[in-house]
C-alpha atoms as one frame of an Amber mdcrd trajectory, in Angstrom:
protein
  20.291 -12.569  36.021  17.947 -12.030  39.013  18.094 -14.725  41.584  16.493
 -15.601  44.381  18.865 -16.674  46.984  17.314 -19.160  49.947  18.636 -19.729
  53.154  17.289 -21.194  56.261  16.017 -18.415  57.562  15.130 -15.803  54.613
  15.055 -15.459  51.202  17.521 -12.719  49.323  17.515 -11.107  46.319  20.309
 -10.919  44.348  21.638  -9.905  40.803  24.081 -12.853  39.338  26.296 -12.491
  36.483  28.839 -14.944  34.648  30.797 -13.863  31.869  31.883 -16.780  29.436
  35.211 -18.285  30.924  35.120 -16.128  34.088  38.403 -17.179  35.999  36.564
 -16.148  39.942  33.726 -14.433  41.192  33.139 -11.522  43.362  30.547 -11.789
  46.141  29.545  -8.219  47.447  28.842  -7.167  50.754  27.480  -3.736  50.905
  27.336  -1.067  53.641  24.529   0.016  55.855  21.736   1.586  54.643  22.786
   0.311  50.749  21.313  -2.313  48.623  22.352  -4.481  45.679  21.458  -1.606
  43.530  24.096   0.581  45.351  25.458   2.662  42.129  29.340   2.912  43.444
  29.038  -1.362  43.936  26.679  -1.536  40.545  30.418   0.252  38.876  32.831
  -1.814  40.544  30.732  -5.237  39.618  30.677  -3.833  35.601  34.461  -3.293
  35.762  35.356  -6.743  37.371  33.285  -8.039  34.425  35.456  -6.642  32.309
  38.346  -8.022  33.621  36.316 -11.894  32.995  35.069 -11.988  36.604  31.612
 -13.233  37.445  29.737 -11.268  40.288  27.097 -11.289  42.851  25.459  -8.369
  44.229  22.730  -8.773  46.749  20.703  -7.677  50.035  22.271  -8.536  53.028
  18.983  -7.980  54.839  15.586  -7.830  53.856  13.498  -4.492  53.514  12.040
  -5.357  56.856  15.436  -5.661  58.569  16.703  -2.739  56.841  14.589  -0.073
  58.497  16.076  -0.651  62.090  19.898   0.531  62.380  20.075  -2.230  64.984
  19.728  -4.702  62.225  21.900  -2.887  60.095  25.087  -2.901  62.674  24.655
  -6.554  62.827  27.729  -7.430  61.898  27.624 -11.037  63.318  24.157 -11.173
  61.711  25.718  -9.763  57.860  28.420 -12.019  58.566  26.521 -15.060  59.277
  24.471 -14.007  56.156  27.288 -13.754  53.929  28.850 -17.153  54.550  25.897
 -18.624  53.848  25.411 -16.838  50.628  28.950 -17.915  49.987  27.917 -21.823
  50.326  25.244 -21.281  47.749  27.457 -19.836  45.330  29.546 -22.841  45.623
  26.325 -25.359  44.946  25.310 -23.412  42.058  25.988 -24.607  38.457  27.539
 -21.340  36.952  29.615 -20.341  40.095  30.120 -23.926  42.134  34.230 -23.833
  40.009  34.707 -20.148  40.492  37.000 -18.617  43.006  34.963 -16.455  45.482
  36.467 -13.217  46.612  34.691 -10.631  48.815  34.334  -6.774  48.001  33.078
  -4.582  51.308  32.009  -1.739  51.588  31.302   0.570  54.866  30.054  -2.155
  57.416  30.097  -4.574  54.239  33.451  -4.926  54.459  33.673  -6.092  58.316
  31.489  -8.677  57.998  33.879  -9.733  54.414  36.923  -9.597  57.001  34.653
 -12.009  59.609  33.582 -14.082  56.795  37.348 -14.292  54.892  38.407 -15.062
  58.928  35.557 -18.045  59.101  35.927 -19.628  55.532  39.843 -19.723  55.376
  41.014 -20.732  51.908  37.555 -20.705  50.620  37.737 -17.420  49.781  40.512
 -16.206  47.558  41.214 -12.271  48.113  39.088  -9.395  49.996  38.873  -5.681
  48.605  37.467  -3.352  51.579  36.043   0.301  50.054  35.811   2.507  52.814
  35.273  -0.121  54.695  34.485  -0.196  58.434  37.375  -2.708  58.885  37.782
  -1.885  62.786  34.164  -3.653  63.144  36.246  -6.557  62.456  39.488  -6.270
  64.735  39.515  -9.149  66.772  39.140 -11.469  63.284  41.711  -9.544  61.174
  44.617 -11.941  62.717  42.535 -14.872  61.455  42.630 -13.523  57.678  44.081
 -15.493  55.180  43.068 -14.191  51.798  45.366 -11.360  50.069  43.450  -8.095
  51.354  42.978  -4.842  49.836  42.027  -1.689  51.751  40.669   1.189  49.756
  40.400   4.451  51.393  39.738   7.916  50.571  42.461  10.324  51.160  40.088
  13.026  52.605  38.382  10.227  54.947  40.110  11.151  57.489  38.437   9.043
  60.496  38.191   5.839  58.219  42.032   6.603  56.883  43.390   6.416  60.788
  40.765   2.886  61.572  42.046   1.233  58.535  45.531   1.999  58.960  44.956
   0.611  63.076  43.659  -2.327  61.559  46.034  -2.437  58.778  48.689  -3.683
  61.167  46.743  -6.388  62.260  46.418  -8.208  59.055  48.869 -11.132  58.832
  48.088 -12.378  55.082  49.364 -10.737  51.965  48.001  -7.290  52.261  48.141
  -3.747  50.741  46.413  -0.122  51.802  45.989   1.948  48.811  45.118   6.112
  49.581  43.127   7.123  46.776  44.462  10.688  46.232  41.267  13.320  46.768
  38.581  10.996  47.649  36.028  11.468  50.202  34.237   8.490  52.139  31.898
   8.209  49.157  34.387   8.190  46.372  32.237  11.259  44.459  35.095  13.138
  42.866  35.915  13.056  39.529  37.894   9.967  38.480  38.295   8.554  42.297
  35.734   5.652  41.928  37.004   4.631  38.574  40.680   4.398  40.439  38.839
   1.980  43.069  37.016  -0.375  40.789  40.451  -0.458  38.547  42.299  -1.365
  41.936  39.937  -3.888  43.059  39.683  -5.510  39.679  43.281  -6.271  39.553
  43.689  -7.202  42.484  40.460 -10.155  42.417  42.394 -10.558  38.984  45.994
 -11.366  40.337  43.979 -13.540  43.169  41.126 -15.421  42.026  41.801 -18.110
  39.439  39.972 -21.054  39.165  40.053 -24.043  41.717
């Protein structure tokens, strides 16, 4: 279902989906430059699905703010953004009992980390895919949802910021190397192996309030 997301300041597109009996919903927060029509997030959404998880992919920033790479490094901007996004899931009819959890990628995933930081035990778990985490440092102490960090074996320079930032995490946490895998997760079977990862983990995690 396409929605139309309003918030005080702009209006965001979005792509909601609620499978009968859904048990929590994943909120997505994708990287710079992406959309909600990213095709790795697109996979990952139709995977939780089938594991009876609702999901929400949508723009962080309008087409406008999009074109300027000073809008889309905003991470206090994406993560204002995404908690307010977060409070209209929780109004709506479908979502307002589900269990939000956050799935980041690239800068997506710092401003899940600042959000998860800000919103405490309103959100239930936090996959990061590649995920800029070190954008997010000086909230990772403040993170109390399980976290997942998903990183490519071959991404080298990601590998060594997530494992920094790895050690900073205080909650109930896990770093998974995805054997092969570059920064985008094209090799054969390596994406599949992150959307099954994330799935069970927002699984084990999000149940219903």
């Amino acid at each position: 279902m396409v929605v139309s997301i309003e918030l005080d300041d702009v209006t965001l597109d979005g792509a909601l989906v609620v499978p009968e009996e859904a048990t929590g919903i994943v909120v997505f927060s994708h990287g710079s430059g992406s959309s909600r029509h990213s095709p790795r997030n697109t996979f990952v959404a139709q995977v939780a699905r089938q594991h009876g998880l609702a999901t929400l992919l949508f723009d962080l920033l309008t087409e406008a703010e999009d074109e300027s790479d000073e809008g889309r490094f905003d991470v206090d901007r994406l993560t204002r953004r995404l908690v307010d996004v977060t409070a209209w899931v929780a109004e709506g009819d479908e979502t307002a009992d589900l269990r939000v959890g956050y799935f980041g990628a690239s800068t997506g995933a710092a401003s899940a980390l600042r959000a998860a930081a800000e919103l405490g035990d309103h959100v239930g778990a936090v996959v990061s895919r590649g995920g800029r985490v070190d954008l997010a440092s000086d909230a990772l102490a403040d993170v109390t949802a399980p976290t997942l960090f998903l990183v490519g074996e071959r991404d080298t320079d990601v590998l060594a910021r997530n494992e920094a930032s790895f050690s900073k995490l205080t909650c109930t946490k896990e770093l998974e190397v995805v054997p092969g895998a570059g920064h985008l997760f094209e090799e054969a079977g390596t994406l599949d192996a992150v959307a099954e990862h994330a799935a069970a983990w927002f699984e084990e995690y999000l149940t219903e309030r």
